[in-house]
GROMACS .gro file of C-alpha atoms in nm:
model
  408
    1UNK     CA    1  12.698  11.819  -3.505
    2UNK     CA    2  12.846  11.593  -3.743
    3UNK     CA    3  12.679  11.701  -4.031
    4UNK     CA    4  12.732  12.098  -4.006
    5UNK     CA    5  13.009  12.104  -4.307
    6UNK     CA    6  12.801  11.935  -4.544
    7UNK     CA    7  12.528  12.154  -4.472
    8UNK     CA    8  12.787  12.467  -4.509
    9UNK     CA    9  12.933  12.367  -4.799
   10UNK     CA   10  12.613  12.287  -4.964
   11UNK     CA   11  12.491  12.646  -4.884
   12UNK     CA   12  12.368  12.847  -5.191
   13UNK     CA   13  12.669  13.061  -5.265
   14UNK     CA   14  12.589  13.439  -5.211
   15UNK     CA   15  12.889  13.650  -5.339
   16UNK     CA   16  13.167  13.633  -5.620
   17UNK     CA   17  13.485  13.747  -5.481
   18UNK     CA   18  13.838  13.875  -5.619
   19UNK     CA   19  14.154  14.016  -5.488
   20UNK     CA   20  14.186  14.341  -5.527
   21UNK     CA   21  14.473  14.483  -5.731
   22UNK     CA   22  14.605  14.721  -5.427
   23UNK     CA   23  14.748  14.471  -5.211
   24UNK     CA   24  15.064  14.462  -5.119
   25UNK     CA   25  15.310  14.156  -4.969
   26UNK     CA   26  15.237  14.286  -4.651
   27UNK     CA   27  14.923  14.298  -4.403
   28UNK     CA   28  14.604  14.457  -4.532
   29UNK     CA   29  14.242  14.429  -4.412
   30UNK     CA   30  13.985  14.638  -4.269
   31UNK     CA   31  13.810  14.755  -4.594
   32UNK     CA   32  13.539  14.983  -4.560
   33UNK     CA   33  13.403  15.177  -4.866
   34UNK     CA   34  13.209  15.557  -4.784
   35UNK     CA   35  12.935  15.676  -4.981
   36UNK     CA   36  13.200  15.905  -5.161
   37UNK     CA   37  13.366  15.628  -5.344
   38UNK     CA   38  13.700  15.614  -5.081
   39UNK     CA   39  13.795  15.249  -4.968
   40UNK     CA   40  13.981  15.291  -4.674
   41UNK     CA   41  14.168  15.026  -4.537
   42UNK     CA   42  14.461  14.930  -4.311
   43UNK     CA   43  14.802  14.811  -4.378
   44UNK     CA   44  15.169  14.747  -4.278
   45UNK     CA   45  15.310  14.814  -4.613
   46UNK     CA   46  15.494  15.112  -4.508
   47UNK     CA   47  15.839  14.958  -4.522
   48UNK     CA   48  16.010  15.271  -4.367
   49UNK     CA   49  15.861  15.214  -4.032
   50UNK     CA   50  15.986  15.062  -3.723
   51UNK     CA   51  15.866  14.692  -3.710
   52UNK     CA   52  15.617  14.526  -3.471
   53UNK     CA   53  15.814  14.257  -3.245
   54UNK     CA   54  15.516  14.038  -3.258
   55UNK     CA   55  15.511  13.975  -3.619
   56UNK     CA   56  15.813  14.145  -3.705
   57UNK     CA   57  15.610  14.351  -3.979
   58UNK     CA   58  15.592  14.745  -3.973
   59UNK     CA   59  15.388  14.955  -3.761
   60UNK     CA   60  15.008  14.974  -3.915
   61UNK     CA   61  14.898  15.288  -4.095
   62UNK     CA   62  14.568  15.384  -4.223
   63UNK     CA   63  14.560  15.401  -4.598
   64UNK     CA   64  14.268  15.519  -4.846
   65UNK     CA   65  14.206  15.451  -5.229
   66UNK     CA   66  13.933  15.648  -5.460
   67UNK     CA   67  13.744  15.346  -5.601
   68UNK     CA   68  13.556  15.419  -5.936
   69UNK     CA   69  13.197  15.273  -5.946
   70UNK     CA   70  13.150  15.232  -6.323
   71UNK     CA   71  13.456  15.029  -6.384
   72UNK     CA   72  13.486  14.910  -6.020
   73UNK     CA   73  13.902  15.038  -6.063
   74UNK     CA   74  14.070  15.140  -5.741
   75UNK     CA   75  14.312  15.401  -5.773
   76UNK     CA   76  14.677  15.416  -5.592
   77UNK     CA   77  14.661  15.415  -5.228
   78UNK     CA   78  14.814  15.676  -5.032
   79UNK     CA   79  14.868  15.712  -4.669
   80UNK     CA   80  14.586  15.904  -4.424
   81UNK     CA   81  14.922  16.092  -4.279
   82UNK     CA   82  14.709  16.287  -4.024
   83UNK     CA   83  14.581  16.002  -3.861
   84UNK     CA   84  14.878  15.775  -3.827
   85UNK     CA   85  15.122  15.735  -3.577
   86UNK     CA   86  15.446  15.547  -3.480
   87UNK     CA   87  15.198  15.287  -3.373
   88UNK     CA   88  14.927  15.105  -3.466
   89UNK     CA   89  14.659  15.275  -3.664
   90UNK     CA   90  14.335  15.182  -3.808
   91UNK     CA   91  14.089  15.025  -3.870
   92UNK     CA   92  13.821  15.308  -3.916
   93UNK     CA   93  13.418  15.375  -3.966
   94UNK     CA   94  13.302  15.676  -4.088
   95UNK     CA   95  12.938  15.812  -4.019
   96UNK     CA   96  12.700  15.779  -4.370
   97UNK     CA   97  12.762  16.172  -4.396
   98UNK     CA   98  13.089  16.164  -4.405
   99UNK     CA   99  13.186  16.399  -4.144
  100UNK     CA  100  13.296  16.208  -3.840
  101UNK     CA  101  13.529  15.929  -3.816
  102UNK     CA  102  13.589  15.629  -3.540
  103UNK     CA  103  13.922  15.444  -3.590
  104UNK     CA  104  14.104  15.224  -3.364
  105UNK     CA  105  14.470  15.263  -3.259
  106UNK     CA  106  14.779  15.181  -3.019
  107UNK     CA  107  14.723  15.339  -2.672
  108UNK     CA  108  15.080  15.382  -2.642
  109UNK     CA  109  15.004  15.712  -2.865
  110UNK     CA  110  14.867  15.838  -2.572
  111UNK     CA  111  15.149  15.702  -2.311
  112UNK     CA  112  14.859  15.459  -2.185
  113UNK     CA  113  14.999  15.117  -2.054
  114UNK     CA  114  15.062  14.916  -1.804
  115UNK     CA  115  15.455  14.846  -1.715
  116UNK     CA  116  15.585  14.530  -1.626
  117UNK     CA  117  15.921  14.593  -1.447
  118UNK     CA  118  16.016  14.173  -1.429
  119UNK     CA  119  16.018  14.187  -1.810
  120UNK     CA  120  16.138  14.537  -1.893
  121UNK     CA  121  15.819  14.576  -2.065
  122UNK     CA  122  15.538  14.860  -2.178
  123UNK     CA  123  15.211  14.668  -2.236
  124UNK     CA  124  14.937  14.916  -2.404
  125UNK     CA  125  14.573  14.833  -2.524
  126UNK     CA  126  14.404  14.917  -2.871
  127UNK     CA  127  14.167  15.251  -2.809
  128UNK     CA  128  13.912  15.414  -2.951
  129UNK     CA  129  13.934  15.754  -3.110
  130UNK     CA  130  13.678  15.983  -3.284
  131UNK     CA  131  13.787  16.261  -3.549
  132UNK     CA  132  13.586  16.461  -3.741
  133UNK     CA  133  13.646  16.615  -4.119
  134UNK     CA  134  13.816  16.949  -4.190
  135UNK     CA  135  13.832  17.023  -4.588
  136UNK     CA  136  14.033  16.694  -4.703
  137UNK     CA  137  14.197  16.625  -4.392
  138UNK     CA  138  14.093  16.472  -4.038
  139UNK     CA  139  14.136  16.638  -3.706
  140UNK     CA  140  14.015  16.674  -3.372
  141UNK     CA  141  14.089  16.402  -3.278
  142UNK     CA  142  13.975  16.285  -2.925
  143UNK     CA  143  13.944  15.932  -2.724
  144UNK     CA  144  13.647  15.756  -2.625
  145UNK     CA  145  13.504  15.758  -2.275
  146UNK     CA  146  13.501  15.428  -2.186
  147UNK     CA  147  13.863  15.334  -2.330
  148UNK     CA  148  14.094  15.169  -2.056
  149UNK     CA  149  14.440  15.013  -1.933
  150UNK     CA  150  14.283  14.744  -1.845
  151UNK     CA  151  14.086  14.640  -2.158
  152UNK     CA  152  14.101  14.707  -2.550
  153UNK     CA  153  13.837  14.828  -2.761
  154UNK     CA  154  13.869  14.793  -3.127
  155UNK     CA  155  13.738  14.776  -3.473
  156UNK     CA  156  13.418  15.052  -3.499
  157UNK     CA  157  13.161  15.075  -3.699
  158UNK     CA  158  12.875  15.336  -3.673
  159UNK     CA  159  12.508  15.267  -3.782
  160UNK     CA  160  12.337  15.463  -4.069
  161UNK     CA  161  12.188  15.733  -3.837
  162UNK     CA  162  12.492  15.753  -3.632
  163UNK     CA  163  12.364  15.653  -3.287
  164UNK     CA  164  12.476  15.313  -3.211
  165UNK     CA  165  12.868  15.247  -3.246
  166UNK     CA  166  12.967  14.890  -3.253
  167UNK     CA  167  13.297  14.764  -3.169
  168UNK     CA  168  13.521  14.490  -3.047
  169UNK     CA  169  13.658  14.416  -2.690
  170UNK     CA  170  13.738  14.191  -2.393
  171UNK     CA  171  13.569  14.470  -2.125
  172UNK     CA  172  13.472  14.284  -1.798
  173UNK     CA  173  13.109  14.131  -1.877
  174UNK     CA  174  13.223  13.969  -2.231
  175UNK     CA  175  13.173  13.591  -2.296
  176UNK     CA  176  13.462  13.488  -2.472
  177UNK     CA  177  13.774  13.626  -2.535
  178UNK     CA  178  13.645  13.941  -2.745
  179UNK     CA  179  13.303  14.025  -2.778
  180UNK     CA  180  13.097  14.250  -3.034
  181UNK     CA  181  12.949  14.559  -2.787
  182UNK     CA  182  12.700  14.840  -2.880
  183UNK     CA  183  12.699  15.187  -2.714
  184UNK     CA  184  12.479  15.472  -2.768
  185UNK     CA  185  12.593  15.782  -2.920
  186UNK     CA  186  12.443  16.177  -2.899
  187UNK     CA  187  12.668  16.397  -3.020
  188UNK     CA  188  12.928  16.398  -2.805
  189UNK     CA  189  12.789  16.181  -2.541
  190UNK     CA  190  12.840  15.816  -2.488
  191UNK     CA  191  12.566  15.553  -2.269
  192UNK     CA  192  12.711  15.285  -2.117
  193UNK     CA  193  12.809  15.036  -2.354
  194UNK     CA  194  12.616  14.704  -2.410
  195UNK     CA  195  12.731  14.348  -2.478
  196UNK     CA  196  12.549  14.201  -2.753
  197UNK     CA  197  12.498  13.872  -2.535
  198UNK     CA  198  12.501  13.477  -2.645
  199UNK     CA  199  12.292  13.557  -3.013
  200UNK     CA  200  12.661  13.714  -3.157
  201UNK     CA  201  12.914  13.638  -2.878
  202UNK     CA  202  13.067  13.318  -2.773
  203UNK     CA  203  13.334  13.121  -2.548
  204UNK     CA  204  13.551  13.260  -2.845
  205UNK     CA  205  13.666  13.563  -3.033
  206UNK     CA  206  13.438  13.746  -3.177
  207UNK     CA  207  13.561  14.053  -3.382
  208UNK     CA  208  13.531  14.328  -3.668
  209UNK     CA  209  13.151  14.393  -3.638
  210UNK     CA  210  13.012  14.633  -3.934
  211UNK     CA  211  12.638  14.722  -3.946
  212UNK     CA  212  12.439  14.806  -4.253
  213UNK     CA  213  12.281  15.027  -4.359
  214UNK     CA  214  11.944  14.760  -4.315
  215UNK     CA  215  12.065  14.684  -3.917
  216UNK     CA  216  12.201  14.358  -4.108
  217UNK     CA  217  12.557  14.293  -3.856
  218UNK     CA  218  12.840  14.108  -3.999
  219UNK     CA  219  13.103  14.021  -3.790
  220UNK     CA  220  13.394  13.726  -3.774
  221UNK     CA  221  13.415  13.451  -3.512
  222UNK     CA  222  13.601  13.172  -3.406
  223UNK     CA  223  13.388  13.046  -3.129
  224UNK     CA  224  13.101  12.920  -3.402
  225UNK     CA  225  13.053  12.606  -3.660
  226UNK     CA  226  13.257  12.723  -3.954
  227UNK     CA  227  13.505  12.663  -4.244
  228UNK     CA  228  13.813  12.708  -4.023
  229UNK     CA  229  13.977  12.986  -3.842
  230UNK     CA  230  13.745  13.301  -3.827
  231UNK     CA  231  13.461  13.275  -4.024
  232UNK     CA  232  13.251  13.565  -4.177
  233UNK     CA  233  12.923  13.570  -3.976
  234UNK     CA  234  12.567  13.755  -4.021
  235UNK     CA  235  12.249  13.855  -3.794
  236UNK     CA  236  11.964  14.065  -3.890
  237UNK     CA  237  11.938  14.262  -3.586
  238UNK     CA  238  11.541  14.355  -3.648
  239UNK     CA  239  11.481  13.960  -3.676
  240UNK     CA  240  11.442  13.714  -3.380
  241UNK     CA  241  11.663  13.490  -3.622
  242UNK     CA  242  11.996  13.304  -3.538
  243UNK     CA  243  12.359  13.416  -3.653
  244UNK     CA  244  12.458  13.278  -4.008
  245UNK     CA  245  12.772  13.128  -4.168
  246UNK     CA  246  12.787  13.331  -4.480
  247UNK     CA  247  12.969  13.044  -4.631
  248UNK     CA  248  13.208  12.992  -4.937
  249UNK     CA  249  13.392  13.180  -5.122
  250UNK     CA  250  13.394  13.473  -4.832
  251UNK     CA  251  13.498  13.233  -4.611
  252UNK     CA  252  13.785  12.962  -4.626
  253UNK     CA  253  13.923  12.748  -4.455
  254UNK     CA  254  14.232  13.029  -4.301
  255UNK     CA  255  14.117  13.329  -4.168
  256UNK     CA  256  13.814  13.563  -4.320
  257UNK     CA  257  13.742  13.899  -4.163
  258UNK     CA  258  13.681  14.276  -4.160
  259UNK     CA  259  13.372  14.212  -4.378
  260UNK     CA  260  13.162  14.543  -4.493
  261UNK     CA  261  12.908  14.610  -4.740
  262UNK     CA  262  12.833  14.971  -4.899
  263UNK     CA  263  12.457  14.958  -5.010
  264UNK     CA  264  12.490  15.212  -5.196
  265UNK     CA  265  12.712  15.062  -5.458
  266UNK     CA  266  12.596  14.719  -5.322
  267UNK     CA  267  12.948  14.641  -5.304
  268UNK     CA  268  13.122  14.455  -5.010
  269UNK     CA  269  13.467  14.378  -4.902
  270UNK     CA  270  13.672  14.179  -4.669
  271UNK     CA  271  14.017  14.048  -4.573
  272UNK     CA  272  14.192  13.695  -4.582
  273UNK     CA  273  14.482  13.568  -4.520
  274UNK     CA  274  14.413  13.218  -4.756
  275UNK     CA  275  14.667  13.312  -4.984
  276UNK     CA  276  14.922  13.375  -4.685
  277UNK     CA  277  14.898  13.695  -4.544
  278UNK     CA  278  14.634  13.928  -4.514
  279UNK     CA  279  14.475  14.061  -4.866
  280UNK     CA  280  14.176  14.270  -4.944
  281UNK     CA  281  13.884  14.117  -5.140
  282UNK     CA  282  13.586  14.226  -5.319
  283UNK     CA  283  13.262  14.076  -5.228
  284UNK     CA  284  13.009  14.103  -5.569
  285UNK     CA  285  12.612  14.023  -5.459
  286UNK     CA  286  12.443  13.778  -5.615
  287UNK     CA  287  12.138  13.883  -5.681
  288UNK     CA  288  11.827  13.609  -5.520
  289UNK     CA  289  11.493  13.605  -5.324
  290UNK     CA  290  11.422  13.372  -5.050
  291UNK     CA  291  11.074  13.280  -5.109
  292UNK     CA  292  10.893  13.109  -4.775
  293UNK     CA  293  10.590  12.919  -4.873
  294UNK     CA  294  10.362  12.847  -4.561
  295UNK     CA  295  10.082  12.616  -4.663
  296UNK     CA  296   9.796  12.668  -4.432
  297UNK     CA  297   9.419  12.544  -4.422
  298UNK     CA  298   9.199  12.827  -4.551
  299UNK     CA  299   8.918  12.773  -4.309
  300UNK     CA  300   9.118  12.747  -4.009
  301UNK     CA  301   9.443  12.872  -4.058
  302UNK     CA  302   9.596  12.562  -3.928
  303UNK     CA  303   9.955  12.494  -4.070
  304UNK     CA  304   9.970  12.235  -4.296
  305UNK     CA  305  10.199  11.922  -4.273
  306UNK     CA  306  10.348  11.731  -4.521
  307UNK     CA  307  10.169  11.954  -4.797
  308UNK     CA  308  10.404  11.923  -5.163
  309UNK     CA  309  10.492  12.245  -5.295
  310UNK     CA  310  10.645  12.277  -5.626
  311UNK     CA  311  10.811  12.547  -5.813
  312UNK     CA  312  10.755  12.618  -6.163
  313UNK     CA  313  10.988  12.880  -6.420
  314UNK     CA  314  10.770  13.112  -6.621
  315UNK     CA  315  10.720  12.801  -6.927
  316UNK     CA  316  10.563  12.580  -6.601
  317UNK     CA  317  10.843  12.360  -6.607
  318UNK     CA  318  10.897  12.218  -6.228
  319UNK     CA  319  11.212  12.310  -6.075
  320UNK     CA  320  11.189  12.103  -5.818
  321UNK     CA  321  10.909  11.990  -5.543
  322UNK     CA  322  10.961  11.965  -5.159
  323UNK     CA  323  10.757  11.901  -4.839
  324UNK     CA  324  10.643  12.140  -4.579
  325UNK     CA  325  10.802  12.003  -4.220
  326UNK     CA  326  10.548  12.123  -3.926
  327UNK     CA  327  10.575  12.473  -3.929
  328UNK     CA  328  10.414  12.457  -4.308
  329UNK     CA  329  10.693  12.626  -4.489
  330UNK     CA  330  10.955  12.534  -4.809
  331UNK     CA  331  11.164  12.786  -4.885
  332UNK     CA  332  11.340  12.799  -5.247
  333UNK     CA  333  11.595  13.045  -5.268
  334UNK     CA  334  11.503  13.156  -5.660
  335UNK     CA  335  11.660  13.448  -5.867
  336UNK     CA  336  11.595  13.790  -5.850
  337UNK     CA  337  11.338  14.020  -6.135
  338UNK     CA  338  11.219  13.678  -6.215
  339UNK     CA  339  10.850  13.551  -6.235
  340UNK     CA  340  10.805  13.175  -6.074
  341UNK     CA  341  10.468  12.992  -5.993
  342UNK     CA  342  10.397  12.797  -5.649
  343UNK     CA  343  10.215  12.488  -5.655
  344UNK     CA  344  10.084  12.350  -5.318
  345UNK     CA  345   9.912  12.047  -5.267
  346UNK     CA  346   9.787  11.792  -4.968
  347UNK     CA  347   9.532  11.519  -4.957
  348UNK     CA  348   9.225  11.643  -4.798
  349UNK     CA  349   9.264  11.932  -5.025
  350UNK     CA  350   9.195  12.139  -5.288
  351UNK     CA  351   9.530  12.206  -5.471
  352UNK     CA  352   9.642  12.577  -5.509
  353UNK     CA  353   9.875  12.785  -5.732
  354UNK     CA  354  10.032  13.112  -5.642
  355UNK     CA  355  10.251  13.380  -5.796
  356UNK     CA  356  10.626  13.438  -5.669
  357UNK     CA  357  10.603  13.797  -5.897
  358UNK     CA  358  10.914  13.962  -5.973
  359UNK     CA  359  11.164  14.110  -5.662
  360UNK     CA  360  11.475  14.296  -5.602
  361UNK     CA  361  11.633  14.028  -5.402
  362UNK     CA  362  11.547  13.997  -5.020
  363UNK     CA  363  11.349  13.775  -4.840
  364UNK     CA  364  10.941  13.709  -4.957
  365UNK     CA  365  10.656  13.537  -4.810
  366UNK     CA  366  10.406  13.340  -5.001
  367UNK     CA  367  10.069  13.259  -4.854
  368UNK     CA  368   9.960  12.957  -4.992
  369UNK     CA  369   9.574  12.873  -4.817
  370UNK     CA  370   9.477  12.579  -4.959
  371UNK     CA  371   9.013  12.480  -4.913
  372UNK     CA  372   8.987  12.142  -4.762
  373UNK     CA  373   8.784  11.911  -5.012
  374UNK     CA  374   8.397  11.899  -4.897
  375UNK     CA  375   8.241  11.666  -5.142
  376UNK     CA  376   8.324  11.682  -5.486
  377UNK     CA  377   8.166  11.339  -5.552
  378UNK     CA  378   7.769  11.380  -5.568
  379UNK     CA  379   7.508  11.132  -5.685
  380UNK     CA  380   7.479  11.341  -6.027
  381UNK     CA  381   7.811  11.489  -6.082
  382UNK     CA  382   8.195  11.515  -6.000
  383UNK     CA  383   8.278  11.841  -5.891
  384UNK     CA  384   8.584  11.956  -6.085
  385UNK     CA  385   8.755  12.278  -6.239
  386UNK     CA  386   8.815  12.266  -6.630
  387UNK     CA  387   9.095  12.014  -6.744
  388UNK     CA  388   9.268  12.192  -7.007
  389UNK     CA  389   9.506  11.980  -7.241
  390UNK     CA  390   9.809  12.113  -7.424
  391UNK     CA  391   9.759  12.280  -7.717
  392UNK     CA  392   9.702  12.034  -7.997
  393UNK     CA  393   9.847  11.738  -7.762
  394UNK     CA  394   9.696  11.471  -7.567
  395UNK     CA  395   9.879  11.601  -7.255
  396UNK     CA  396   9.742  11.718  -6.944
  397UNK     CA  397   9.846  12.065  -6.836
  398UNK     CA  398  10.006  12.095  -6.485
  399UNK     CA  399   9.729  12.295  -6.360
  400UNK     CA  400   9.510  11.997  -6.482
  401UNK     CA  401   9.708  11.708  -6.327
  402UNK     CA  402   9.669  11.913  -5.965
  403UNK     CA  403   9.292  11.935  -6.038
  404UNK     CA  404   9.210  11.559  -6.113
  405UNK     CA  405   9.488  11.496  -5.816
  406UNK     CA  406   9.146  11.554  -5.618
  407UNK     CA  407   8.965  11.366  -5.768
  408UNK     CA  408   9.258  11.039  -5.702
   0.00000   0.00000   0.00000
């Protein structure tokens, strides 16, 4: 698809982002903020550990930072000490009440790995663990099920009611090279965990899922149209809809990933490595509405083709005017606690306006039924609403212009 970029790049931007002032020259990523205010995160910063022969950077420890809502201030990190190891570490979700945490780490922390004699070699596989709170600290902590020698399974997150974990790995029945999988959760129980199939996975990697608390899943990828390296991706899992590039500034042309989003701070963070090697960001809302106008005929609820549909701000100045394609919609992506005014009109017709009345932000649908034009033309009269004029001008009003546009 040759014109995918300038489509992307085109994209309404959705999120300001920043560094955040707690990185450190080494790796960090895997932000994930609970609902009482702690960003935890992972990192190799700890300079006093053994280093990692693949990247020759230390061992990865879990690390957590108390961030302050009203000036949006993190304060100094410290290590989770309890739940690291001499290996890998992190990252972690942690249920919405705060009481039970998932967190990936090393299996050689658990002497699980395959040896290879030739090379003189221990080759382990990134589990899954579960631990749940005690005071300030975190213990009991116990594998997953379905973690194995053979396979790796990675990067948790847990939905708002706790019964669906999501996570990363390359278990026999994925795609690409890692896939996003679901498995059910009761108490201590585990179902048999679920591939998320062709909608999220792909010939590629796909990795770091987090679900919010809306059943909205972000999650990077490789394998899909994007900026370059992984890309930050999202799917409304209640919603028959495709996957979607969330687009700049998330995501760059390096690697973007470990994307989360705390509703209730409406705050979201993710890690990049665009300015070398792996930093935390800060992903800031924008606040819009994606208004979906589908012009239909009143009488028979056919969708109308080729209908114009204008938008107007609250002094009925037009923003802009587009065409509905066969499926009778325009959307305008507008701002949010805002008023705006449809116009729709199509030959044949009688032209309509309709309200766009003030939202949160979210997604809206406008119904815009427009009468087909019986006869307006009789041997004694023309049929029209009242043409109103400016006030003390010779000007037409809008709403005036779409009424003698029937009459044309």
């Amino acid at each position: 698809n040759p014109n995918y970029l300038p489509k992307l790049l085109d994209k309404q931007k959705s999120f300001n982002v920043k560094s955040l002032a707690i990185n450190s020259e080494k790796s960090d990523f895997g932000p994930v903020l609970t609902n009482d205010n702690t960003l935890y995160f992972t990192s190799s910063r700890n300079k006093a550990k053994r280093t990692d022969g693949w990247n020759d950077e230390p061992y990865l420890d879990v690390y957590r930072s108390t961030y302050s809502a009203s000036d949006k201030s993190f304060g100094k990190p410290e290590e989770v000490a309890e739940l690291n190891t001499r290996w890998h570490d992190g990252p972690v979700a942690i249920t919405a009440d705060g009481n039970t945490m998932y967190f990936s780490r090393d299996s050689h922390a658990e002497n699980s790995f395959e040896k290879d004699k030739a090379l003189k070699a221990k080759f382990g596989q990134v589990h899954l663990f579960r631990a749940t709170r005690n005071g300030d600290k975190w213990g009991s902590i116990t594998p997953l099920p379905f973690n194995s020698k053979s396979y790796s399974t990675s990067s948790p997150s847990i939905s708002k009611d706790g019964k669906t974990l999501y996570f990363t790995s390359d278990m026999p029945g994925s795609i690409g090279q890692s896939d996003i999988w679901k498995v059910s959760v009761s108490g201590d129980q585990y179902g048999t965990p679920e591939n998320l199939g062709p909608k999220v996975n792909t010939e590629g990697k796909e990795q770091f899922p987090f679900i919010t608390d809306e059943n909205v899943l972000y999650f990077s990828s490789n394998g899909r149209q994007g900026l370059g390296g992984l890309d930050v991706f999202s799917i409304d899992l209640k919603t028959t809809e495709e996957a979607r590039n969330v687009g700049k500034p998330v995501n760059s042309e390096k690697d973007d990933f470990s994307f989360s989003f705390n509703t209730v701070n409406n705050i979201g963070f993710f890690a990049s490595n665009r300015a070398g090697a792996d930093n935390l960001y800060e992903a800031s809302p924008l606040c819009s509405v994606e208004a979906t106008t589908v012009v239909t005929n009143a009488k028979t609820g056919a969708l109308l083709a080729d209908a114009r549909v204008a938008i107007l701000d609250a002094k009925k100045n037009v923003i802009e005017t587009r065409t509905t394609g066969a499926n009778g919609e325009v959307v305008y992506n507008v701002e949010c606690n805002t008023a705006y005014t449809i116009q729709a009109a199509k030959d044949g017709f009688e032209s309509g306006v309709f309200q766009i009345t003030p939202n949160k932000g979210g997604k809206l649908k406008v119904d815009a039924p427009l009468n087909p034009i019986d006869v307006i033309v009789t041997e004694k009269e023309v049929v029209l609403k009242e043409i109103n004029f400016e006030y003390n001008k010779s000007n037409i009003t809008q709403d005036g212009a779409f009424e003698l546009d029937k009459l044309v």
